[in-house]
XYZ file of C-alpha atoms in Angstrom:
645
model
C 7.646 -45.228 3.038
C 4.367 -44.277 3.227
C 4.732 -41.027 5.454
C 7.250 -40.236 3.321
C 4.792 -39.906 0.259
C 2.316 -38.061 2.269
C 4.782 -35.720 2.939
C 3.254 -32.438 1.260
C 5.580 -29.292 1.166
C 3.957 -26.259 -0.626
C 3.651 -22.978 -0.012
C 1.649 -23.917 3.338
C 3.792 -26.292 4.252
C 4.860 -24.139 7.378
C 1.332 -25.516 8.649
C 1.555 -29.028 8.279
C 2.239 -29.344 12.192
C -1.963 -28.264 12.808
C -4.219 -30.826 12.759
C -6.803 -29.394 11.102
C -4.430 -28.989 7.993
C -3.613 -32.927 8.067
C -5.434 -33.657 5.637
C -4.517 -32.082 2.357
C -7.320 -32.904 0.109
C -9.767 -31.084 2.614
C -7.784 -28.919 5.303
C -9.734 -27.265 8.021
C -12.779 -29.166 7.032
C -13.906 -29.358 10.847
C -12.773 -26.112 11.517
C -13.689 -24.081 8.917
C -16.686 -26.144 7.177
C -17.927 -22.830 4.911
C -14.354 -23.946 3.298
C -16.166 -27.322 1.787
C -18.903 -25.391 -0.096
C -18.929 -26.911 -3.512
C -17.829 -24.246 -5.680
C -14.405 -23.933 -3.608
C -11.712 -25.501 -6.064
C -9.969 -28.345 -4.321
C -6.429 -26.665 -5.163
C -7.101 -23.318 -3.130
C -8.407 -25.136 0.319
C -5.111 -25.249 1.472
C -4.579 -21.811 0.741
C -8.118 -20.688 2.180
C -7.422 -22.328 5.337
C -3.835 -21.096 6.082
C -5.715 -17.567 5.811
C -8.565 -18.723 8.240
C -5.274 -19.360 10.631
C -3.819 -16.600 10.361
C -6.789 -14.306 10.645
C -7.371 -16.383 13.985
C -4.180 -15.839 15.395
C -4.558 -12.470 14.706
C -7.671 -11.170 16.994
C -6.658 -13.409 19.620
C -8.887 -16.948 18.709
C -5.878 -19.554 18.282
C -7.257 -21.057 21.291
C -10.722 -21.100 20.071
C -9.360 -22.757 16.839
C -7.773 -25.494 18.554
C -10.724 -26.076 20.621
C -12.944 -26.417 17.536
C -10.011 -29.265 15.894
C -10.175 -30.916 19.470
C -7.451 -29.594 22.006
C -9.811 -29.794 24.991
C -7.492 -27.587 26.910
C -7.600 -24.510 23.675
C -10.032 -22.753 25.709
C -7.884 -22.173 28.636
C -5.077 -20.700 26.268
C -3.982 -17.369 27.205
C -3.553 -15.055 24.219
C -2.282 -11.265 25.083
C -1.617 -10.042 21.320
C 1.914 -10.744 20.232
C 0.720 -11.983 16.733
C -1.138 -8.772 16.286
C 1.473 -6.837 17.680
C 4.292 -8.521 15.383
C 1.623 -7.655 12.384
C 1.355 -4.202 13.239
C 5.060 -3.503 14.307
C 6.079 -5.240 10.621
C 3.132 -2.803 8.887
C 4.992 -0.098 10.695
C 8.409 -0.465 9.390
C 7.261 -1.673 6.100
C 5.208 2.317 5.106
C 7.445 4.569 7.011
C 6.916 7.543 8.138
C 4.770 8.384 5.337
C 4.350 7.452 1.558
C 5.027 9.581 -1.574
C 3.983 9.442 -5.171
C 6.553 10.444 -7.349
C 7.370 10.932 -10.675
C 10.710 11.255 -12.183
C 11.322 14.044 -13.979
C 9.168 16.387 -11.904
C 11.142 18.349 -10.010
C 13.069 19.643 -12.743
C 9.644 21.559 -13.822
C 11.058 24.323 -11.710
C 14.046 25.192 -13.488
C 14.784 28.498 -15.322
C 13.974 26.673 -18.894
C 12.427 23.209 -18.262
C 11.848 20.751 -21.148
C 8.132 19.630 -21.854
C 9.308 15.975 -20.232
C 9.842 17.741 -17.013
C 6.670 20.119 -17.273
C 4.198 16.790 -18.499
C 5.946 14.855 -15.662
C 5.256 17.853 -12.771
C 1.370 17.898 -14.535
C 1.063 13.971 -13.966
C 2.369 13.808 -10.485
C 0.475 16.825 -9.802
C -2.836 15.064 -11.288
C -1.809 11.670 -9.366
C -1.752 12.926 -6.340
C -4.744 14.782 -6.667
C -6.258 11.243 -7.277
C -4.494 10.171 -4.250
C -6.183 12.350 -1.514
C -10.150 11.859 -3.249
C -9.244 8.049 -3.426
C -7.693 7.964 0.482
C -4.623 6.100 -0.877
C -2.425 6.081 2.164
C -5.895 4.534 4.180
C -6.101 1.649 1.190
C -2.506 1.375 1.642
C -2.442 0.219 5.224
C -5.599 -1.868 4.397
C -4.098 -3.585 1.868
C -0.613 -3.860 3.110
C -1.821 -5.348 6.896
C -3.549 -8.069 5.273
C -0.515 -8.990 3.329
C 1.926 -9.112 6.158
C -0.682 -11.086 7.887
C -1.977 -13.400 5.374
C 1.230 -12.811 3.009
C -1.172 -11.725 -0.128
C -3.211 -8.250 -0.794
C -5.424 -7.373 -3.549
C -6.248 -3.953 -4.979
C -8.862 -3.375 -7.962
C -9.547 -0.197 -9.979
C -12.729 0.640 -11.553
C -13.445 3.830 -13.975
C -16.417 5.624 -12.074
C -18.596 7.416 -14.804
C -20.641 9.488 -12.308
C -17.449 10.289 -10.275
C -15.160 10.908 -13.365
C -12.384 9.080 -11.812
C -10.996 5.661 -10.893
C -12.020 3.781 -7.671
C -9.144 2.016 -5.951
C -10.883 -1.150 -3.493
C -9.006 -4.049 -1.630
C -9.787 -7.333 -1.352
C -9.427 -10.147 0.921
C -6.951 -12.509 -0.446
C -9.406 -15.260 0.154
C -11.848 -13.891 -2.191
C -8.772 -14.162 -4.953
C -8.767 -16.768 -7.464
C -6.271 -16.518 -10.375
C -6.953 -18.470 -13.241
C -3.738 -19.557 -15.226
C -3.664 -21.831 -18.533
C -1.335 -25.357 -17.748
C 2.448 -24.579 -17.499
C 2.161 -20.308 -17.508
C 2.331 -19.781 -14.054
C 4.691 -17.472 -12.924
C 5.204 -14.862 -10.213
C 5.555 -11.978 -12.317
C 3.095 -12.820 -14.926
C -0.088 -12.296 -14.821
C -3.271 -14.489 -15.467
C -5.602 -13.967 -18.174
C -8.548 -14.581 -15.980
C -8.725 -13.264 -12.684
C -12.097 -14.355 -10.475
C -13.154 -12.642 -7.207
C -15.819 -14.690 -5.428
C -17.429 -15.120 -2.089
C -20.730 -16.373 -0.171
C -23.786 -14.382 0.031
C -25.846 -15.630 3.218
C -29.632 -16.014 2.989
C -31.513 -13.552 4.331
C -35.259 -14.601 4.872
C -36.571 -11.204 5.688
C -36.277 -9.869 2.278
C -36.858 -13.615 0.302
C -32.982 -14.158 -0.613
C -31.161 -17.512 -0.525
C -28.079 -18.624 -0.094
C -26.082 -17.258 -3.127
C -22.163 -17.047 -4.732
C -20.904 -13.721 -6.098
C -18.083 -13.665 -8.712
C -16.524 -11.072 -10.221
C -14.971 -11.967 -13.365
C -11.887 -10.194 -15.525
C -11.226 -11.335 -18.560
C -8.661 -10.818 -21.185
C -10.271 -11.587 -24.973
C -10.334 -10.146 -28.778
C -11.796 -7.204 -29.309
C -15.758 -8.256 -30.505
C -18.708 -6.377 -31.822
C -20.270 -3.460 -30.233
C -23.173 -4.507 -27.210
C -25.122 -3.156 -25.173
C -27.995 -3.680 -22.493
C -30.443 -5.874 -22.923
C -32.848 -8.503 -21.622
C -33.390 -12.320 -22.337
C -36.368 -14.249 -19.910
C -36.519 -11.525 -17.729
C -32.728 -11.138 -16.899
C -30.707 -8.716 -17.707
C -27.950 -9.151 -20.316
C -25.368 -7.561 -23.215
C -27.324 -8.066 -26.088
C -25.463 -7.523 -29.877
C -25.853 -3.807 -31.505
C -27.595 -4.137 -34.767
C -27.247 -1.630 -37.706
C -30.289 -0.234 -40.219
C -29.184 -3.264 -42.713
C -29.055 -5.610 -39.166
C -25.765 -6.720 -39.464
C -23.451 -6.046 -35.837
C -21.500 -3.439 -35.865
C -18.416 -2.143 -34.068
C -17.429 0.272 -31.101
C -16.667 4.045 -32.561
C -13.058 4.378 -33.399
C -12.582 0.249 -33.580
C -11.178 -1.588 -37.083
C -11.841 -4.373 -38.464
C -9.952 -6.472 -41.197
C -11.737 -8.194 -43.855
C -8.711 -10.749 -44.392
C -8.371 -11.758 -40.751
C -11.851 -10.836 -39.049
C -9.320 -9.311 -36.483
C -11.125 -6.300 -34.940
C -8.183 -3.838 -33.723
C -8.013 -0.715 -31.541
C -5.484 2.673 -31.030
C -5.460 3.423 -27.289
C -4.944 6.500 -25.562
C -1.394 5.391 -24.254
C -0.166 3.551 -27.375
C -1.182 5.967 -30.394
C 1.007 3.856 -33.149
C 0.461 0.302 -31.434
C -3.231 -1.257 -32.526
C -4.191 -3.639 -30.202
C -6.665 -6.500 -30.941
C -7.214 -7.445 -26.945
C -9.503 -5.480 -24.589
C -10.415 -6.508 -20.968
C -14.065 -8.003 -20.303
C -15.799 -7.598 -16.671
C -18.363 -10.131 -15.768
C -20.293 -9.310 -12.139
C -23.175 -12.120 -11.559
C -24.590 -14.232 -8.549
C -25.661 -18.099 -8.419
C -27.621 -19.836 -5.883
C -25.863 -22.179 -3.845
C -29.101 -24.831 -4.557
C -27.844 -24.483 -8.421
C -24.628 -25.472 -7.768
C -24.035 -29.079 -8.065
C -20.341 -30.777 -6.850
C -19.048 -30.340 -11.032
C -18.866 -26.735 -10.278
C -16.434 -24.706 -9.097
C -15.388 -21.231 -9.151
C -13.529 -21.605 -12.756
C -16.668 -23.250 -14.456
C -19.858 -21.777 -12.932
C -22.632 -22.050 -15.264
C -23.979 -19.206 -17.649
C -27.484 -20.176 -17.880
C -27.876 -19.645 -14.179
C -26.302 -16.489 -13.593
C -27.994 -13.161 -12.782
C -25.897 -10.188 -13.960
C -25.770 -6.993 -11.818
C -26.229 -3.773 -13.537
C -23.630 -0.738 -12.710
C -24.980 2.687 -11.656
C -24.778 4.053 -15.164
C -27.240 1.264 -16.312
C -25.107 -0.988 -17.936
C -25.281 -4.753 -17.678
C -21.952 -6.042 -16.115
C -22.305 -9.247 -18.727
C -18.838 -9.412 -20.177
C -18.388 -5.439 -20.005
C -16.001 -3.930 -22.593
C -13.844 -1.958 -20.127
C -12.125 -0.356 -22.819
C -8.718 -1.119 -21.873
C -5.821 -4.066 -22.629
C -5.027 -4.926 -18.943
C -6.705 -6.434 -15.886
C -7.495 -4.026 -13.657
C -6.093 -6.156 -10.578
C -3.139 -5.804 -8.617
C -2.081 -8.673 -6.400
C 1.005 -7.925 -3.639
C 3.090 -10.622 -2.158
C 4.391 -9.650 1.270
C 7.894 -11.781 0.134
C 9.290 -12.670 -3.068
C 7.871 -15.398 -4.369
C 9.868 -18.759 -4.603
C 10.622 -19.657 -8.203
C 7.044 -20.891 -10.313
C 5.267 -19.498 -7.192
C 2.629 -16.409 -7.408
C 1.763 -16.392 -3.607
C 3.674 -14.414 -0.553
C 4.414 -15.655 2.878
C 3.065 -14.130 5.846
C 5.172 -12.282 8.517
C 3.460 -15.409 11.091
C 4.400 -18.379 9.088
C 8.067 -18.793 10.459
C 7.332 -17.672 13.715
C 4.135 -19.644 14.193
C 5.249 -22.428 16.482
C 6.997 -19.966 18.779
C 3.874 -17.789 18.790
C 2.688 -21.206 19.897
C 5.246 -21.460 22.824
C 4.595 -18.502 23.815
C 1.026 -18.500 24.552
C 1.732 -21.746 26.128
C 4.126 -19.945 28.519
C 2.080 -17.369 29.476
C -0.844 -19.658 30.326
C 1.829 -21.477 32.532
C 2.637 -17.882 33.968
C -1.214 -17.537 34.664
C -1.636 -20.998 36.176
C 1.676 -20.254 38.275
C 0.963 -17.132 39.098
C -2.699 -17.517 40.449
C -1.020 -20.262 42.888
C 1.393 -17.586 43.691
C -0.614 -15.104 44.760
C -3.167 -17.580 46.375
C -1.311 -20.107 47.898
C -2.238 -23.554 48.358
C -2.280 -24.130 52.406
C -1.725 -27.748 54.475
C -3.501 -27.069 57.824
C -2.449 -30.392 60.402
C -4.002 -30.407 63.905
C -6.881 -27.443 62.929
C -10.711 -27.740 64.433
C -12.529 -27.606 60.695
C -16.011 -26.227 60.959
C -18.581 -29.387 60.063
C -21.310 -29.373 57.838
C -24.700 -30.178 59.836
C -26.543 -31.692 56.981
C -23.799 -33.967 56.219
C -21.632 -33.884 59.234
C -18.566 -33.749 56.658
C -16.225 -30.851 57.415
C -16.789 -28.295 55.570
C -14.497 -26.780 52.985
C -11.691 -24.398 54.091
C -10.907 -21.022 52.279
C -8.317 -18.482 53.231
C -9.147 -14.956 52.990
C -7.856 -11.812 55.116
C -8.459 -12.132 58.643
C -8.705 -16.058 58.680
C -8.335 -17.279 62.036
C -7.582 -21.152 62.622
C -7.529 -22.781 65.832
C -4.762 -25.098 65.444
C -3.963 -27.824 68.692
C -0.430 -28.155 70.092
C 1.159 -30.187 67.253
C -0.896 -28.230 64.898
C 0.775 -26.708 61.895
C 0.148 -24.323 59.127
C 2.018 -25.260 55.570
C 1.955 -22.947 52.345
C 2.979 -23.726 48.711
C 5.812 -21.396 47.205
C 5.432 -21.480 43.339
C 7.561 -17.905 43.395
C 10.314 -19.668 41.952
C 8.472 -21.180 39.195
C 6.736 -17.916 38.276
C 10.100 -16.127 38.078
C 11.543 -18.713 35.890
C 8.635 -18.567 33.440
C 9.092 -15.044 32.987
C 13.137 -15.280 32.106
C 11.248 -18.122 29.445
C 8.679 -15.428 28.338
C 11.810 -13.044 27.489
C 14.011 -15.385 25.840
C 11.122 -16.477 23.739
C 10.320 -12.556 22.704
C 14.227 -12.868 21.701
C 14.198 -15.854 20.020
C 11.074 -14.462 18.080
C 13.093 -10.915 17.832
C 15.893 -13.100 15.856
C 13.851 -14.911 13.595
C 11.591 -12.440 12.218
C 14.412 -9.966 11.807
C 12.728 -7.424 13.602
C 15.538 -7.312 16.249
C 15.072 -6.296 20.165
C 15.156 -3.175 19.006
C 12.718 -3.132 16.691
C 10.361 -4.778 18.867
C 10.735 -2.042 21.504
C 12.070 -4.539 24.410
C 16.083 -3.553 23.590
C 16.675 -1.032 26.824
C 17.880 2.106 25.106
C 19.964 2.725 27.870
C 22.108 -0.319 27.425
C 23.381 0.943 23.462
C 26.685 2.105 23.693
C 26.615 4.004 20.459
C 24.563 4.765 17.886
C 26.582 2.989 15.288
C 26.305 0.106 17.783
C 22.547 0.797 17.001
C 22.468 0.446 13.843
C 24.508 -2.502 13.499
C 21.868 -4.246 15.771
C 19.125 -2.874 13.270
C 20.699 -4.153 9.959
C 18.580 -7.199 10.064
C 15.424 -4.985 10.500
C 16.822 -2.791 7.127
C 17.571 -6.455 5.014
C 13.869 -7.214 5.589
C 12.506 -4.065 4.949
C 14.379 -3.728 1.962
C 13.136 -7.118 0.864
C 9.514 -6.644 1.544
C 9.681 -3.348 -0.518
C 11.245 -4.737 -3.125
C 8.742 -7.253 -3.229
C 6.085 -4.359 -3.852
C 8.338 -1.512 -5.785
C 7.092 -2.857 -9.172
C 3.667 -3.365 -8.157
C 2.699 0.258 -6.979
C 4.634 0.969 -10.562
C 2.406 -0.891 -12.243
C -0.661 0.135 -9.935
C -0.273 3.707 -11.239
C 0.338 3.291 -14.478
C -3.433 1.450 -14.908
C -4.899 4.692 -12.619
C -3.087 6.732 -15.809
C -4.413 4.727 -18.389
C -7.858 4.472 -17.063
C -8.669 8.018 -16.616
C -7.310 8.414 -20.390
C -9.514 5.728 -20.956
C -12.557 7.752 -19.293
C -11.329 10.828 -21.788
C -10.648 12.855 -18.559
C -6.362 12.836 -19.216
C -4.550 13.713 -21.743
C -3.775 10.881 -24.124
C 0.103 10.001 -24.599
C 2.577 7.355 -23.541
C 2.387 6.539 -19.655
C 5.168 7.965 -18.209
C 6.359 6.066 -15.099
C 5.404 6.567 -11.427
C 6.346 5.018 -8.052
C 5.353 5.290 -4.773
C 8.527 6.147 -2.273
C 8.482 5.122 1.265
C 9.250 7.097 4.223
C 12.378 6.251 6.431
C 11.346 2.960 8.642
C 14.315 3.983 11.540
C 14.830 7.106 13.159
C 16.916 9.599 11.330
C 19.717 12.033 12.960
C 18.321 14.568 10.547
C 21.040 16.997 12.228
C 23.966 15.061 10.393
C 22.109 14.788 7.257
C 21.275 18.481 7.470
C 24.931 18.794 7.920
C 25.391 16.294 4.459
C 23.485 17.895 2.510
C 24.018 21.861 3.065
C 28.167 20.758 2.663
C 27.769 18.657 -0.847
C 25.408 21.650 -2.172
C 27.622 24.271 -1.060
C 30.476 22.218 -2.773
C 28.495 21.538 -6.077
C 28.525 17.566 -5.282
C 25.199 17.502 -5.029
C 22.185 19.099 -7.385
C 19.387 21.705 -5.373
C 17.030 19.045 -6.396
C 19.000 15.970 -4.941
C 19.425 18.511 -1.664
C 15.848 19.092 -1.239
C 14.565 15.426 -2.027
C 17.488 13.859 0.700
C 15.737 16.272 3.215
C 11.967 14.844 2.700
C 13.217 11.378 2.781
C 15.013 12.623 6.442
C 11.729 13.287 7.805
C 11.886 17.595 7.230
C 8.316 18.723 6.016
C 8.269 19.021 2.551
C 5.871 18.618 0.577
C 6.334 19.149 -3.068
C 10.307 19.360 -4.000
C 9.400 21.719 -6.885
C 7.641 24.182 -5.240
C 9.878 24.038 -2.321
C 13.028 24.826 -5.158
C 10.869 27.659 -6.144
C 10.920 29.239 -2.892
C 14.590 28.654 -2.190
C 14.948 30.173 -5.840
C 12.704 33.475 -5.125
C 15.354 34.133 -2.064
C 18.946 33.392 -3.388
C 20.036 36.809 -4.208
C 23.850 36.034 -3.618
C 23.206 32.777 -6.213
C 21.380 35.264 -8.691
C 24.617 38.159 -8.314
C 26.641 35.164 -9.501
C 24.480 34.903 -12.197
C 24.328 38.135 -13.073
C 28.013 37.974 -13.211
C 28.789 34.897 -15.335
C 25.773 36.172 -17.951
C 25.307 39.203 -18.230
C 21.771 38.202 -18.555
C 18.753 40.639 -16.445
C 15.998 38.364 -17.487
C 17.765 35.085 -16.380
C 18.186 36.765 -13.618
C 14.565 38.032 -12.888
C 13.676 34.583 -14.413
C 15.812 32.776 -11.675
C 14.049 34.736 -9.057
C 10.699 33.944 -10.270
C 10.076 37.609 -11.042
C 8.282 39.295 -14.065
C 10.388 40.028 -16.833
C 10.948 43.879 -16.528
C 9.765 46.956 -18.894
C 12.814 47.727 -21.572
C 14.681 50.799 -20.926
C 14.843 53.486 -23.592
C 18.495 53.468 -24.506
C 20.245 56.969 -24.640
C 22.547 58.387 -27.055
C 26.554 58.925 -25.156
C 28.361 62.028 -26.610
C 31.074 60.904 -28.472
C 34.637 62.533 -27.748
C 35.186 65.609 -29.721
C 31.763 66.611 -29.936
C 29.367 69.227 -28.935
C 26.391 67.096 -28.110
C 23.963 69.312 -30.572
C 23.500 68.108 -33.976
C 25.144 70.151 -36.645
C 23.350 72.300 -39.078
C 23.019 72.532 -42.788
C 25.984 74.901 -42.948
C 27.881 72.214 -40.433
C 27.216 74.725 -37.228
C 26.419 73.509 -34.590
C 22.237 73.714 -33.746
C 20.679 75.621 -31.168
C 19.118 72.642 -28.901
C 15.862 72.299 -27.838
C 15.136 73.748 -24.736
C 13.636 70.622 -23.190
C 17.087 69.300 -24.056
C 18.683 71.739 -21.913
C 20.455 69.894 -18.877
C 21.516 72.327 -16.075
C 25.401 72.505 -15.255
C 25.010 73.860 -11.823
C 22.308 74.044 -9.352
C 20.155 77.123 -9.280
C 20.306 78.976 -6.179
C 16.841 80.363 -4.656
C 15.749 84.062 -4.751
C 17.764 86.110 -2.803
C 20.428 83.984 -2.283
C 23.971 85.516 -2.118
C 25.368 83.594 -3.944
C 25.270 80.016 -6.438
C 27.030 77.093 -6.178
C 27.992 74.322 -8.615
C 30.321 72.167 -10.481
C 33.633 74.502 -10.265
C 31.379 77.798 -9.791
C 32.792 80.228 -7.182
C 31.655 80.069 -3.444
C 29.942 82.468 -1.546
C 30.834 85.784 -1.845
């Protein structure tokens, strides 16, 4: 019974079968000893170390790693990238072709009378995406989103930027991530209330720096008194602001209750709500020699710190950032089991096979040098002899050889042929059998011969698996990119540079992860428009998401708008309306036209005098009858006038 109580299953548990994660009060602690540092908790070395793993099997040092835990033969393991290949073919399918943010609502901004949710939503996708291209989001993206498939957990950060006048979007090794959760509130989709980022700094002699621990601190507290930079000893810290009668006082446009104590605050995105939390950023380094085995991450002592100051001077000593929310974003590459927070990586099911497989192909190596360089049996050959030691000397077989060999002489050579070839049919059933069980499929992986699909319904059948674990994975991320770009909103209304108001909500939409037959969607979409099934703006948006290049659904409306004349006859037709019409077009509304008098039935067409005659008209009123004929012609013509005489 007492395997069985050893028996740990976690999150990690798909690593149990290493030796160097045997022992789960200090995994890897041969392997990885920077892991055993004292201000590592104990809980998050298991963690740690499955990342360390990973990150190995990734550039190609699995061999190297079992080495270091004591496989003497880890050296000689072959390696030719299929964990880095599986990463990068799973990043692939995972972002598309390309990635989108969009906000609902916005491509209505183009209609003929669009409401002010429409027009604020076109403003904030415009202003978003604007953000997007000076922030390189679709770079951070792949950054962020590799590591999780490999390590099955990403980080981003945002940070308001005063001399940039815009948030800063960073990513962060998952290793470097320490949550920080009170007993029994752990939960996938909740977030801490403390979130630490901290990592080794290494000594560096040269310019008289020891060995030091930076942490980067977020913290979610009541709303305090107004500080601001100060010094205490010679280090720099938030010192209390102080008013003419030297009591503290509080940030402009903050409240405080006399009952309660309770210092509230209106926020840019919640004008009715007061809020009495704000979020508190905390940036300081510790020398390793100060450190003593009662510290860890979570309890790193105050009087030792040294705060780092931010480029607009202020101390980053519990920070007011101004805002109710931790700017940190944490992405799972799976859903989370139930009361887990962490994802699993893309390698964690596959691991042993990666395993196998390297195994195989070092086989293949082995066999294959054999193969090509035979081992030869020489009986009855005259071997040269070494003077020195009149031993005979060694023989090696090279091009041109020649062995004297007597009459029962005989020349033997070892065929490992066979046993190459049959390591190869192992190598492809193993890329198979890792096809299968990462979902990826044969043809996802590439190694499915195009030429053997039948059909390409029979192609997509065989790539269903590939769309149930895409569709998972995003899933797994849909609400975090949601809730990414709501904090860029509410940040840059925190910096005063957006317009305050509610956040309205944005997502980030994925690009198609198989290849489309953009002829038969084509072919979809120009039928359900033509027969009023489907909206212009559900026509356009089905053709980005097939791969056709465009880039803003709005704009691209407007265009299709500015040259539907048969679409704006109809119009004209049904309403009546000019200006809806001009308006439809996108053209300038036109200059009124005087509106002239018709002569009723019955009358002249001159006003009548006094005396009820008819008036003399004007003669610039006159309007000819019949059309003058030129000097010296023979003869006029007009409306029922005579012809030439």
């Amino acid at each position: 019974m007492r395997n069985v109580r050893e028996l740990l299953i976690d999150a990690w548990s798909w690593l149990n079968y290493k030796q160097a994660m045997a022992d789960p009060n200090r995994p890897g602690q041969h392997a990885f000893p920077e892991l055993n540092t004292s201000w590592v908790p104990g809980e998050d070395l298991r963690r740690l170390a499955a990342y360390k793993f990973l990150a190995a099997y990734d550039s190609n040092q699995a061999g190297q790693l079992a080495a270091a835990t004591g496989d003497s033969h880890g050296v000689e393991r072959r390696e030719l990238g299929d964990p880095s290949k599986l990463i990068d073919t799973t990043l692939g399918y995972l972002l598309g072709a390309e990635q989108n943010i969009v906000v609902p609502g916005a491509d209505h901004a183009g209609q003929d009378k669009p409401t002010p949710e429409a027009v604020a939503a076109a403003a904030l996708q415009e202003r978003l995406r604007a953000w997007a291209d000076k922030e390189l989001l679709p770079l951070r993206v792949q950054q962020c989103e590799r590591c999780a498939v490999r390590s099955g957990d990403g980080v981003y950060t945002l940070a308001w930027e005063p001399s940039k006048q815009r948030v800063l979007l960073r990513t962060y090794d998952p290793g470097f991530y320490f949550p920080e959760w009170d007993e029994g509130e752990q939960d996938a989709q909740e977030y801490p209330n403390r979130v630490h980022f901290a990592w080794d700094l290494a000594a560096d002699p040269a310019r008289g720096l020891k060995a030091r621990v930076r942490r980067i601190t977020y913290e979610l507290g009541p709303i305090s008194w107004a500080t601001q930079p100060g010094a205490v000893d010679g280090r720099s810290v938030r010192e209390l602001v102080v008013g003419g009668d030297g009591e503290p006082v509080l940030t402009a446009g903050d409240t405080l209750d006399a009952a309660t104590s309770t210092v509230t605050r209106t926020y840019p995105w919640a004008p009715d709500k007061p809020s009495a939390i704000t979020c508190y950023l905390t940036d300081a380094e510790w020398l390793l020699e100060d450190l003593g085995r009662a510290h860890d991450v979570f309890s790193l002592p105050p009087d030792k710190a040294s705060y780092r100051v931010r480029s607009d001077g202020q101390v980053l000593d519990r920070l007011d950032l101004m805002a109710d929310f931790i700017p940190v974003v944490h992405i799972p590459n799976s859903i989370p089991d139930v009361g887990e927070h962490w994802g699993k990586s893309t390698l964690a099911t596959p691991l042993q096979l990666l395993d196998e497989l390297a195994a195989t192909d070092t086989d293949s190596a082995r066999a294959s040098a054999t193969t090509g360089t035979p081992i030869i049996s020489l009986a009855g050959a005259r071997l040269p002899i070494d003077r020195s030691t009149g031993q005979p000397m060694p023989v090696r077989v090279e091009a041109g050889s020649v062995f004297q060999l007597s009459d029962q002489g005989r020349m033997d050579a070892l065929d490992t042929s066979a046993q190459l070839a049959e390591l190869r049919e192992r190598v492809d059933h193993l890329m198979d059998r890792l096809a299968s069980n990462t979902r990826l499929t044969t043809a996802g992986i590439g190694s499915l011969d195009p030429a053997k699909v039948p059909s390409g319904y029979a192609l997509q059948l065989a790539l269903s698996p590939l769309d149930s674990l895409v569709g998972a994975m995003r899933l797994a991320r849909n609400h975090k990119y949601q809730l990414l770009l709501r904090m860029v909103q509410r940040l840059h209304q925190a910096g005063q540079v957006w317009p305050a108001g509610e956040s309205l909500p944005a997502r980030l939409v994925w690009g198609a992860h198989t290849p489309t037959d953009r002829a038969s969607v084509l072919k979809d979409v120009t039928a359900g428009y033509v027969a009023g099934v489907f909206s212009l703006e559900t026509a356009v948006r089905m053709l980005q998401e097939a791969g056709y290049p465009i880039d803003d659904v709005a704009k691209e409306i407007e265009r299709i708008q500015k040259r539907a004349f048969d679409q704006a006859t109809r119009l004209a037709d049904a309403t009546g309306d000019n200006s809806a019409v001009r308006e439809y077009l996108g053209l300038p509304e036109a200059d009124p036209v005087q509106q002239v008098p018709l002569v009723q039935p019955g009358q002249t067409g001159r006003p009548a005098t006094s005396d009820g005659e008819p008036a003399s008209p004007h003669p610039a009123q006159l309007q000819p009858t019949a059309q003058m004929s030129p000097p010296g012609a023979t003869g006029t013509v007009g409306a029922g006038g005579p012809g030439p005489r």
